[in-house]
Amino acid sequence: MDGNGRWAQQRGLARSFGHRKGVEMVRQTVRTAGEMGIGCLTLFAFSSENWRRPPEEVTDLMGLLKLFIRRDLAELHRENVRVHVVGSRKNLAPDIKGLLDEAETRTRENTGLNLVIAFNYGGRDEIARAVREIAEDVAAGRVAADEVDDALLGARLDTAGLPDPDLIIRTSGEQRLSNFLLWQAAYAELVFVPCLWPDFDRAAFEGALAEFDRRDRRFGAVDDADLAVGSG
Ligand code: IPE
Ligand code: MG
């Protein structure tokens, strides 16, 4: 979700207005994803690098997360949404940590859309934390070094048990991952859309999904049709 600040600036408003509008678009997108039957939707809400923003903006973003969970958790639960949170919980304010824990615990049994909130999340940090844990297990003799493979590492990431993303959409025209799901994105299709996050309406969402449908996914293999041509 990128472009809240620019959306506000284009209207001569403070960045905080863009973030507010961005939360509305989060609500709408979660609803749309549920209606479309998408299994898992991950939203990059706050990165481990976003702490570098001015303190007022950081406070504002923390406040919006709290507001979102307090206001929307009951409805998400009613809609059978299961909430997961990825990112480091260490050093978060106790009220934020409490709300994130509550969102996960309360919706644990739900079987609808998996909504993953990436908060205080950085892909490198996530991998480093998993490696540290594995190193401790190896040092203690609980895991043999030659047992460490991509499945074992994947199971130690915050996203353990969740599917790798098929599609990653970034709004606002920037074309980079910015530390998002680095490990999990290995075979994800990347779609970069020019619209700013507060303008990412249902039509924009459907446009990105249509682009995804046009992609040819081979996962390192060769298309059956191309094989047939080669052997024929
Ligand atoms: C995305 O919008 C919101 C967050 C990641 C918190 P930005 O705040 O990055 O908006 P721009 O990039 O400055 O326009
Ligand atoms: Mg940005």
PDB file of C-alpha atoms and ligand atoms in Angstrom:
ATOM      1  CA  MET A   1       0.000   0.000   0.000  1.00  0.00           C
ATOM      2  CA  ASP A   2       1.939   3.015  -1.194  1.00  0.00           C
ATOM      3  CA  GLY A   3       1.055   6.605  -2.019  1.00  0.00           C
ATOM      4  CA  ASN A   4      -1.014   7.865   0.912  1.00  0.00           C
ATOM      5  CA  GLY A   5       1.272  10.851   1.423  1.00  0.00           C
ATOM      6  CA  ARG A   6       1.287  11.832  -2.237  1.00  0.00           C
ATOM      7  CA  TRP A   7      -2.505  11.474  -2.420  1.00  0.00           C
ATOM      8  CA  ALA A   8      -2.832  14.027   0.389  1.00  0.00           C
ATOM      9  CA  GLN A   9      -0.147  16.354  -0.964  1.00  0.00           C
ATOM     10  CA  GLN A  10      -1.860  16.471  -4.361  1.00  0.00           C
ATOM     11  CA  ARG A  11      -4.889  17.886  -2.562  1.00  0.00           C
ATOM     12  CA  GLY A  12      -2.934  20.311  -0.423  1.00  0.00           C
ATOM     13  CA  LEU A  13      -3.698  18.249   2.678  1.00  0.00           C
ATOM     14  CA  ALA A  14      -1.468  16.925   5.437  1.00  0.00           C
ATOM     15  CA  ARG A  15      -0.133  13.378   4.973  1.00  0.00           C
ATOM     16  CA  SER A  16      -2.342  12.173   7.822  1.00  0.00           C
ATOM     17  CA  PHE A  17      -5.431  12.703   5.631  1.00  0.00           C
ATOM     18  CA  GLY A  18      -3.933  10.325   3.098  1.00  0.00           C
ATOM     19  CA  HIS A  19      -3.393   7.697   5.785  1.00  0.00           C
ATOM     20  CA  ARG A  20      -7.026   8.064   6.897  1.00  0.00           C
ATOM     21  CA  LYS A  21      -8.244   7.615   3.357  1.00  0.00           C
ATOM     22  CA  GLY A  22      -5.838   4.684   3.087  1.00  0.00           C
ATOM     23  CA  VAL A  23      -7.545   2.923   5.997  1.00  0.00           C
ATOM     24  CA  GLU A  24     -10.896   3.287   4.227  1.00  0.00           C
ATOM     25  CA  MET A  25      -9.362   1.618   1.200  1.00  0.00           C
ATOM     26  CA  VAL A  26      -8.063  -1.176   3.447  1.00  0.00           C
ATOM     27  CA  ARG A  27     -11.623  -1.836   4.632  1.00  0.00           C
ATOM     28  CA  GLN A  28     -12.933  -1.876   1.079  1.00  0.00           C
ATOM     29  CA  THR A  29     -10.105  -4.086  -0.210  1.00  0.00           C
ATOM     30  CA  VAL A  30     -10.561  -6.657   2.560  1.00  0.00           C
ATOM     31  CA  ARG A  31     -14.279  -6.813   1.758  1.00  0.00           C
ATOM     32  CA  THR A  32     -13.602  -7.130  -1.984  1.00  0.00           C
ATOM     33  CA  ALA A  33     -10.985  -9.857  -1.459  1.00  0.00           C
ATOM     34  CA  GLY A  34     -13.489 -11.824   0.623  1.00  0.00           C
ATOM     35  CA  GLU A  35     -16.188 -11.440  -2.020  1.00  0.00           C
ATOM     36  CA  MET A  36     -13.775 -12.562  -4.745  1.00  0.00           C
ATOM     37  CA  GLY A  37     -12.943 -15.719  -2.815  1.00  0.00           C
ATOM     38  CA  ILE A  38      -9.261 -14.854  -2.411  1.00  0.00           C
ATOM     39  CA  GLY A  39      -7.727 -17.205   0.154  1.00  0.00           C
ATOM     40  CA  CYS A  40      -5.079 -14.958   1.600  1.00  0.00           C
ATOM     41  CA  LEU A  41      -4.522 -11.197   1.513  1.00  0.00           C
ATOM     42  CA  THR A  42      -1.400  -9.648   3.026  1.00  0.00           C
ATOM     43  CA  LEU A  43      -1.253  -5.911   3.652  1.00  0.00           C
ATOM     44  CA  PHE A  44       2.071  -4.166   4.246  1.00  0.00           C
ATOM     45  CA  ALA A  45       0.902  -1.746   6.916  1.00  0.00           C
ATOM     46  CA  PHE A  46       4.132  -0.669   8.602  1.00  0.00           C
ATOM     47  CA  SER A  47       7.677  -1.685   7.757  1.00  0.00           C
ATOM     48  CA  SER A  48      10.607  -2.121  10.098  1.00  0.00           C
ATOM     49  CA  GLU A  49      12.069   0.913   8.273  1.00  0.00           C
ATOM     50  CA  ASN A  50       8.999   3.152   8.706  1.00  0.00           C
ATOM     51  CA  TRP A  51      10.285   4.101  12.189  1.00  0.00           C
ATOM     52  CA  ARG A  52      12.566   6.504  10.309  1.00  0.00           C
ATOM     53  CA  ARG A  53       9.584   8.747   9.561  1.00  0.00           C
ATOM     54  CA  PRO A  54       8.936  11.854  11.665  1.00  0.00           C
ATOM     55  CA  PRO A  55       7.681  10.895  15.151  1.00  0.00           C
ATOM     56  CA  GLU A  56       4.275  12.574  14.593  1.00  0.00           C
ATOM     57  CA  GLU A  57       3.664  10.425  11.517  1.00  0.00           C
ATOM     58  CA  VAL A  58       4.757   7.256  13.335  1.00  0.00           C
ATOM     59  CA  THR A  59       2.362   8.091  16.182  1.00  0.00           C
ATOM     60  CA  ASP A  60      -0.390   8.774  13.666  1.00  0.00           C
ATOM     61  CA  LEU A  61       0.130   5.406  11.942  1.00  0.00           C
ATOM     62  CA  MET A  62       0.175   3.567  15.291  1.00  0.00           C
ATOM     63  CA  GLY A  63      -3.063   5.331  16.221  1.00  0.00           C
ATOM     64  CA  LEU A  64      -4.686   4.289  12.950  1.00  0.00           C
ATOM     65  CA  LEU A  65      -3.745   0.642  13.473  1.00  0.00           C
ATOM     66  CA  LYS A  66      -5.256   0.722  16.964  1.00  0.00           C
ATOM     67  CA  LEU A  67      -8.392   2.407  15.644  1.00  0.00           C
ATOM     68  CA  PHE A  68      -8.685  -0.115  12.823  1.00  0.00           C
ATOM     69  CA  ILE A  69      -8.458  -3.120  15.144  1.00  0.00           C
ATOM     70  CA  ARG A  70     -10.758  -1.620  17.781  1.00  0.00           C
ATOM     71  CA  ARG A  71     -13.361  -0.594  15.230  1.00  0.00           C
ATOM     72  CA  ASP A  72     -13.167  -3.439  12.732  1.00  0.00           C
ATOM     73  CA  LEU A  73     -12.184  -6.582  14.623  1.00  0.00           C
ATOM     74  CA  ALA A  74     -15.758  -7.505  15.568  1.00  0.00           C
ATOM     75  CA  GLU A  75     -16.907  -7.160  11.970  1.00  0.00           C
ATOM     76  CA  LEU A  76     -13.914  -9.086  10.595  1.00  0.00           C
ATOM     77  CA  HIS A  77     -14.713 -11.852  13.065  1.00  0.00           C
ATOM     78  CA  ARG A  78     -18.382 -11.858  11.978  1.00  0.00           C
ATOM     79  CA  GLU A  79     -17.234 -12.133   8.371  1.00  0.00           C
ATOM     80  CA  ASN A  80     -15.249 -15.268   9.285  1.00  0.00           C
ATOM     81  CA  VAL A  81     -11.913 -13.530   8.541  1.00  0.00           C
ATOM     82  CA  ARG A  82      -8.856 -15.022  10.223  1.00  0.00           C
ATOM     83  CA  VAL A  83      -6.278 -12.406  11.150  1.00  0.00           C
ATOM     84  CA  HIS A  84      -2.548 -13.141  11.214  1.00  0.00           C
ATOM     85  CA  VAL A  85       0.155 -10.653  12.055  1.00  0.00           C
ATOM     86  CA  VAL A  86       3.702 -10.907  10.683  1.00  0.00           C
ATOM     87  CA  GLY A  87       6.658  -8.803  11.766  1.00  0.00           C
ATOM     88  CA  SER A  88       8.597  -8.379  14.976  1.00  0.00           C
ATOM     89  CA  ARG A  89       6.452  -7.964  18.101  1.00  0.00           C
ATOM     90  CA  LYS A  90       9.519  -7.088  20.141  1.00  0.00           C
ATOM     91  CA  ASN A  91       9.729  -3.459  21.254  1.00  0.00           C
ATOM     92  CA  LEU A  92       6.143  -2.651  20.259  1.00  0.00           C
ATOM     93  CA  ALA A  93       4.088  -0.609  22.697  1.00  0.00           C
ATOM     94  CA  PRO A  94       2.129  -2.929  25.027  1.00  0.00           C
ATOM     95  CA  ASP A  95      -1.276  -1.645  23.823  1.00  0.00           C
ATOM     96  CA  ILE A  96      -0.364  -2.334  20.168  1.00  0.00           C
ATOM     97  CA  LYS A  97       1.016  -5.747  21.026  1.00  0.00           C
ATOM     98  CA  GLY A  98      -2.121  -6.530  23.011  1.00  0.00           C
ATOM     99  CA  LEU A  99      -4.417  -5.584  20.129  1.00  0.00           C
ATOM    100  CA  LEU A 100      -2.428  -7.596  17.582  1.00  0.00           C
ATOM    101  CA  ASP A 101      -2.486 -10.632  19.903  1.00  0.00           C
ATOM    102  CA  GLU A 102      -6.226 -10.163  20.478  1.00  0.00           C
ATOM    103  CA  ALA A 103      -6.950  -9.967  16.737  1.00  0.00           C
ATOM    104  CA  GLU A 104      -5.151 -13.267  16.158  1.00  0.00           C
ATOM    105  CA  THR A 105      -6.562 -15.092  19.169  1.00  0.00           C
ATOM    106  CA  ARG A 106     -10.151 -14.009  18.622  1.00  0.00           C
ATOM    107  CA  THR A 107     -10.227 -15.056  14.953  1.00  0.00           C
ATOM    108  CA  ARG A 108      -8.105 -18.203  15.277  1.00  0.00           C
ATOM    109  CA  GLU A 109     -10.950 -20.621  14.467  1.00  0.00           C
ATOM    110  CA  ASN A 110     -12.254 -18.668  11.460  1.00  0.00           C
ATOM    111  CA  THR A 111     -12.170 -20.346   8.073  1.00  0.00           C
ATOM    112  CA  GLY A 112     -12.765 -17.490   5.596  1.00  0.00           C
ATOM    113  CA  LEU A 113     -10.264 -15.017   4.181  1.00  0.00           C
ATOM    114  CA  ASN A 114      -6.818 -15.109   5.788  1.00  0.00           C
ATOM    115  CA  LEU A 115      -5.931 -11.487   6.399  1.00  0.00           C
ATOM    116  CA  VAL A 116      -2.232 -11.060   7.098  1.00  0.00           C
ATOM    117  CA  ILE A 117      -1.174  -7.731   8.544  1.00  0.00           C
ATOM    118  CA  ALA A 118       2.526  -7.057   8.037  1.00  0.00           C
ATOM    119  CA  PHE A 119       3.325  -4.713  10.874  1.00  0.00           C
ATOM    120  CA  ASN A 120       6.814  -3.734  12.012  1.00  0.00           C
ATOM    121  CA  TYR A 121       7.704  -6.144   9.233  1.00  0.00           C
ATOM    122  CA  GLY A 122      10.894  -6.430   7.209  1.00  0.00           C
ATOM    123  CA  GLY A 123      11.799  -9.457   5.098  1.00  0.00           C
ATOM    124  CA  ARG A 124      15.461  -9.405   6.087  1.00  0.00           C
ATOM    125  CA  ASP A 125      14.590  -9.069   9.765  1.00  0.00           C
ATOM    126  CA  GLU A 126      12.154 -11.989   9.483  1.00  0.00           C
ATOM    127  CA  ILE A 127      14.791 -14.213   7.832  1.00  0.00           C
ATOM    128  CA  ALA A 128      17.471 -13.164  10.339  1.00  0.00           C
ATOM    129  CA  ARG A 129      15.163 -13.987  13.288  1.00  0.00           C
ATOM    130  CA  ALA A 130      14.395 -17.417  11.802  1.00  0.00           C
ATOM    131  CA  VAL A 131      18.086 -18.140  11.181  1.00  0.00           C
ATOM    132  CA  ARG A 132      18.967 -17.122  14.733  1.00  0.00           C
ATOM    133  CA  GLU A 133      16.354 -19.546  16.068  1.00  0.00           C
ATOM    134  CA  ILE A 134      17.662 -22.372  13.876  1.00  0.00           C
ATOM    135  CA  ALA A 135      21.257 -21.609  14.892  1.00  0.00           C
ATOM    136  CA  GLU A 136      20.226 -21.914  18.532  1.00  0.00           C
ATOM    137  CA  ASP A 137      18.609 -25.281  17.798  1.00  0.00           C
ATOM    138  CA  VAL A 138      21.713 -26.485  15.965  1.00  0.00           C
ATOM    139  CA  ALA A 139      23.980 -25.316  18.778  1.00  0.00           C
ATOM    140  CA  ALA A 140      21.779 -27.128  21.317  1.00  0.00           C
ATOM    141  CA  GLY A 141      21.763 -30.307  19.220  1.00  0.00           C
ATOM    142  CA  ARG A 142      17.993 -30.158  18.521  1.00  0.00           C
ATOM    143  CA  VAL A 143      18.534 -29.792  14.752  1.00  0.00           C
ATOM    144  CA  ALA A 144      21.390 -31.201  12.648  1.00  0.00           C
ATOM    145  CA  ALA A 145      23.060 -28.679  10.324  1.00  0.00           C
ATOM    146  CA  ASP A 146      22.349 -30.833   7.266  1.00  0.00           C
ATOM    147  CA  GLU A 147      18.634 -30.870   8.094  1.00  0.00           C
ATOM    148  CA  VAL A 148      18.442 -27.144   7.372  1.00  0.00           C
ATOM    149  CA  ASP A 149      16.704 -26.706   4.033  1.00  0.00           C
ATOM    150  CA  ASP A 150      14.181 -24.316   2.533  1.00  0.00           C
ATOM    151  CA  ALA A 151      11.223 -26.152   4.080  1.00  0.00           C
ATOM    152  CA  LEU A 152      12.759 -25.964   7.561  1.00  0.00           C
ATOM    153  CA  LEU A 153      13.582 -22.295   7.181  1.00  0.00           C
ATOM    154  CA  GLY A 154      10.185 -21.505   5.684  1.00  0.00           C
ATOM    155  CA  ALA A 155       8.535 -23.130   8.703  1.00  0.00           C
ATOM    156  CA  ARG A 156      10.406 -20.755  11.037  1.00  0.00           C
ATOM    157  CA  LEU A 157       9.302 -17.601   9.263  1.00  0.00           C
ATOM    158  CA  ASP A 158       6.415 -15.486  10.579  1.00  0.00           C
ATOM    159  CA  THR A 159       4.370 -16.725   7.608  1.00  0.00           C
ATOM    160  CA  ALA A 160       4.726 -20.421   8.573  1.00  0.00           C
ATOM    161  CA  GLY A 161       1.617 -22.297   7.468  1.00  0.00           C
ATOM    162  CA  LEU A 162       0.525 -19.557   5.056  1.00  0.00           C
ATOM    163  CA  PRO A 163       0.840 -19.958   1.291  1.00  0.00           C
ATOM    164  CA  ASP A 164       3.485 -18.040  -0.662  1.00  0.00           C
ATOM    165  CA  PRO A 165       1.931 -15.109  -2.489  1.00  0.00           C
ATOM    166  CA  ASP A 166       0.884 -15.740  -6.087  1.00  0.00           C
ATOM    167  CA  LEU A 167       0.609 -12.035  -6.773  1.00  0.00           C
ATOM    168  CA  ILE A 168       2.170  -8.955  -5.197  1.00  0.00           C
ATOM    169  CA  ILE A 169       0.576  -5.635  -6.073  1.00  0.00           C
ATOM    170  CA  ARG A 170       2.324  -2.355  -5.302  1.00  0.00           C
ATOM    171  CA  THR A 171       0.491   0.899  -5.828  1.00  0.00           C
ATOM    172  CA  SER A 172       1.804   4.396  -6.609  1.00  0.00           C
ATOM    173  CA  GLY A 173       4.102   3.453  -9.485  1.00  0.00           C
ATOM    174  CA  GLU A 174       7.163   2.525  -7.398  1.00  0.00           C
ATOM    175  CA  GLN A 175       8.744  -0.634  -8.740  1.00  0.00           C
ATOM    176  CA  ARG A 176      10.495  -2.349  -5.864  1.00  0.00           C
ATOM    177  CA  LEU A 177       9.736  -4.789  -3.048  1.00  0.00           C
ATOM    178  CA  SER A 178      11.075  -2.603  -0.224  1.00  0.00           C
ATOM    179  CA  ASN A 179      11.825  -5.585   2.025  1.00  0.00           C
ATOM    180  CA  PHE A 180       8.353  -7.148   1.602  1.00  0.00           C
ATOM    181  CA  LEU A 181       8.107 -10.976   1.799  1.00  0.00           C
ATOM    182  CA  LEU A 182      11.579 -11.409   0.293  1.00  0.00           C
ATOM    183  CA  TRP A 183      11.711 -15.168   0.842  1.00  0.00           C
ATOM    184  CA  GLN A 184       8.056 -15.839   0.041  1.00  0.00           C
ATOM    185  CA  ALA A 185       8.092 -13.745  -3.156  1.00  0.00           C
ATOM    186  CA  ALA A 186      10.419 -16.166  -4.979  1.00  0.00           C
ATOM    187  CA  TYR A 187       7.814 -17.015  -7.635  1.00  0.00           C
ATOM    188  CA  ALA A 188       5.256 -14.286  -7.054  1.00  0.00           C
ATOM    189  CA  GLU A 189       4.006 -12.296 -10.004  1.00  0.00           C
ATOM    190  CA  LEU A 190       4.705  -8.614  -9.418  1.00  0.00           C
ATOM    191  CA  VAL A 191       2.175  -6.065 -10.605  1.00  0.00           C
ATOM    192  CA  PHE A 192       2.939  -2.373 -10.234  1.00  0.00           C
ATOM    193  CA  VAL A 193      -0.029  -0.090 -10.636  1.00  0.00           C
ATOM    194  CA  PRO A 194       0.244   3.677 -11.081  1.00  0.00           C
ATOM    195  CA  CYS A 195      -2.683   4.637  -8.855  1.00  0.00           C
ATOM    196  CA  LEU A 196      -2.051   5.806  -5.308  1.00  0.00           C
ATOM    197  CA  TRP A 197      -3.258   3.518  -2.505  1.00  0.00           C
ATOM    198  CA  PRO A 198      -6.272   5.705  -1.533  1.00  0.00           C
ATOM    199  CA  ASP A 199      -7.454   5.382  -5.166  1.00  0.00           C
ATOM    200  CA  PHE A 200      -7.030   1.595  -5.290  1.00  0.00           C
ATOM    201  CA  ASP A 201     -10.718   0.806  -5.740  1.00  0.00           C
ATOM    202  CA  ARG A 202     -12.380  -2.405  -6.861  1.00  0.00           C
ATOM    203  CA  ALA A 203     -11.756  -1.632 -10.550  1.00  0.00           C
ATOM    204  CA  ALA A 204      -8.023  -1.160  -9.907  1.00  0.00           C
ATOM    205  CA  PHE A 205      -7.941  -4.402  -7.905  1.00  0.00           C
ATOM    206  CA  GLU A 206      -9.705  -6.274 -10.712  1.00  0.00           C
ATOM    207  CA  GLY A 207      -7.306  -4.740 -13.239  1.00  0.00           C
ATOM    208  CA  ALA A 208      -4.320  -6.103 -11.301  1.00  0.00           C
ATOM    209  CA  LEU A 209      -5.944  -9.554 -11.114  1.00  0.00           C
ATOM    210  CA  ALA A 210      -6.603  -9.464 -14.878  1.00  0.00           C
ATOM    211  CA  GLU A 211      -2.914  -8.666 -15.429  1.00  0.00           C
ATOM    212  CA  PHE A 212      -2.036 -11.641 -13.207  1.00  0.00           C
ATOM    213  CA  ASP A 213      -4.278 -13.888 -15.343  1.00  0.00           C
ATOM    214  CA  ARG A 214      -2.308 -12.910 -18.439  1.00  0.00           C
ATOM    215  CA  ARG A 215       1.004 -14.012 -16.926  1.00  0.00           C
ATOM    216  CA  ASP A 216       2.590 -17.322 -17.860  1.00  0.00           C
ATOM    217  CA  ARG A 217       3.803 -18.973 -14.656  1.00  0.00           C
ATOM    218  CA  ARG A 218       6.410 -21.699 -15.122  1.00  0.00           C
ATOM    219  CA  PHE A 219       8.109 -21.889 -11.696  1.00  0.00           C
ATOM    220  CA  GLY A 220      11.457 -22.579 -13.370  1.00  0.00           C
ATOM    221  CA  ALA A 221      10.034 -25.328 -15.586  1.00  0.00           C
ATOM    222  CA  VAL A 222       9.034 -25.245 -19.267  1.00  0.00           C
ATOM    223  CA  ASP A 223       5.483 -25.019 -20.624  1.00  0.00           C
ATOM    224  CA  ASP A 224       4.009 -28.370 -21.726  1.00  0.00           C
ATOM    225  CA  ALA A 225       3.117 -26.799 -25.078  1.00  0.00           C
ATOM    226  CA  ASP A 226       6.740 -25.702 -25.674  1.00  0.00           C
ATOM    227  CA  LEU A 227       7.977 -29.176 -24.730  1.00  0.00           C
ATOM    228  CA  ALA A 228       5.607 -30.725 -27.256  1.00  0.00           C
ATOM    229  CA  VAL A 229       6.935 -28.404 -29.985  1.00  0.00           C
ATOM    230  CA  GLY A 230      10.554 -29.326 -29.140  1.00  0.00           C
ATOM    231  CA  SER A 231       9.897 -33.074 -29.182  1.00  0.00           C
ATOM    232  CA  GLY A 232       7.605 -33.068 -32.191  1.00  0.00           C
TER     233      GLY A 232
HETATM  234  C1  IPE B   1       1.814   4.206   2.333  1.00  0.00           C
HETATM  235  O1  IPE B   1       1.821   5.516   1.902  1.00  0.00           O
HETATM  236  C2  IPE B   1       1.452   4.082   3.790  1.00  0.00           C
HETATM  237  C3  IPE B   1       2.406   3.356   4.632  1.00  0.00           C
HETATM  238  C4  IPE B   1       3.291   2.493   4.240  1.00  0.00           C
HETATM  239  C5  IPE B   1       2.341   3.585   6.061  1.00  0.00           C
HETATM  240  P1  IPE B   1       3.101   6.448   2.077  1.00  0.00           P
HETATM  241  O2  IPE B   1       3.016   7.092   3.415  1.00  0.00           O
HETATM  242  O3  IPE B   1       4.344   5.690   1.810  1.00  0.00           O
HETATM  243  O4  IPE B   1       2.845   7.562   0.946  1.00  0.00           O
HETATM  244  P2  IPE B   1       3.907   8.261   0.010  1.00  0.00           P
HETATM  245  O5  IPE B   1       4.800   7.209  -0.573  1.00  0.00           O
HETATM  246  O6  IPE B   1       4.680   9.233   0.851  1.00  0.00           O
HETATM  247  O7  IPE B   1       3.077   8.945  -1.033  1.00  0.00           O
HETATM  248 MG    MG B   2       5.676   5.520   0.256  1.00  0.00          MG
END
